[in-house]
C-alpha positions as a Python dict, from the first residue, in 0.01 Angstrom:
ca = {
    (1, 'M'): (0, 0, 0),
    (2, 'G'): (93, -120, 337),
    (3, 'K'): (343, -369, 432),
    (4, 'V'): (251, -743, 408),
    (5, 'R'): (301, -950, 718),
    (6, 'T'): (432, -1304, 676),
    (7, 'S'): (231, -1609, 786),
    (8, 'L'): (496, -1678, 1042),
    (9, 'V'): (428, -1342, 1221),
    (10, 'K'): (61, -1388, 1208),
    (11, 'R'): (61, -1748, 1316),
    (12, 'T'): (291, -1685, 1608),
    (13, 'A'): (95, -1380, 1722),
    (14, 'R'): (-246, -1555, 1725),
    (15, 'K'): (-94, -1856, 1901),
    (16, 'L'): (57, -1630, 2174),
    (17, 'L'): (-284, -1448, 2215),
    (18, 'Q'): (-463, -1782, 2240),
    (19, 'L'): (-216, -1920, 2497),
    (20, 'Y'): (-163, -1607, 2716),
    (21, 'P'): (-466, -1380, 2646),
    (22, 'D'): (-419, -1182, 2982),
    (23, 'E'): (-58, -1099, 2924),
    (24, 'F'): (-99, -873, 2630),
    (25, 'T'): (-205, -511, 2629),
    (26, 'D'): (-244, -244, 2363),
    (27, 'D'): (103, -114, 2461),
    (28, 'F'): (371, -208, 2205),
    (29, 'E'): (657, -167, 2439),
    (30, 'H'): (499, -412, 2694),
    (31, 'N'): (414, -658, 2427),
    (32, 'K'): (780, -666, 2314),
    (33, 'Q'): (890, -781, 2653),
    (34, 'V'): (619, -1044, 2664),
    (35, 'V'): (703, -1180, 2320),
    (36, 'N'): (1067, -1196, 2435),
    (37, 'K'): (962, -1385, 2731),
    (38, 'Y'): (773, -1660, 2561),
    (39, 'V'): (928, -1696, 2219),
    (40, 'V'): (1304, -1751, 2117),
    (41, 'V'): (1320, -1502, 1829),
    (42, 'Q'): (1610, -1487, 1593),
    (43, 'S'): (1607, -1111, 1549),
    (44, 'K'): (1487, -797, 1696),
    (45, 'K'): (1297, -718, 1376),
    (46, 'L'): (1101, -1041, 1388),
    (47, 'R'): (1027, -988, 1761),
    (48, 'N'): (898, -629, 1683),
    (49, 'Q'): (678, -764, 1405),
    (50, 'I'): (506, -1018, 1617),
    (51, 'A'): (472, -764, 1908),
    (52, 'G'): (326, -512, 1665),
    (53, 'Y'): (75, -759, 1528),
    (54, 'V'): (-28, -865, 1871),
    (55, 'T'): (-89, -505, 1961),
    (56, 'R'): (-300, -460, 1650),
    (57, 'L'): (-505, -775, 1739),
    (58, 'V'): (-563, -659, 2097),
    (59, 'K'): (-672, -321, 1977),
    (60, 'L'): (-909, -475, 1732),
    (61, 'R'): (-1060, -694, 2004),
    (62, 'K'): (-1120, -405, 2232),
    (63, 'R'): (-1285, -211, 1955),
    (64, 'R'): (-1513, -513, 1866),
    (65, 'E'): (-1607, -554, 2236),
    (66, 'A'): (-1688, -184, 2265),
    (67, 'A'): (-1908, -192, 1959),
    (68, 'E'): (-2087, -506, 2086),
    (69, 'K'): (-2161, -333, 2422),
    (70, 'E'): (-2312, -35, 2239),
    (71, 'S'): (-2528, -253, 2020),
    (72, 'V'): (-2674, -428, 2320),
}
């Protein structure tokens, strides 16, 4: 089984993507810096969890968009 992300991580990541959709890419290192810029995070671990989930969401969004283009 994989690790379970807390609702704080998911909620924060979704909110950041909603507010700053063009700032994030599918590069984890870049997303770490962007998360650090917009959120006051108490620990590196929490920052990395948020950045990792943002990266995952961006990759999923790209994959969905590519699938929609193929079907059209």
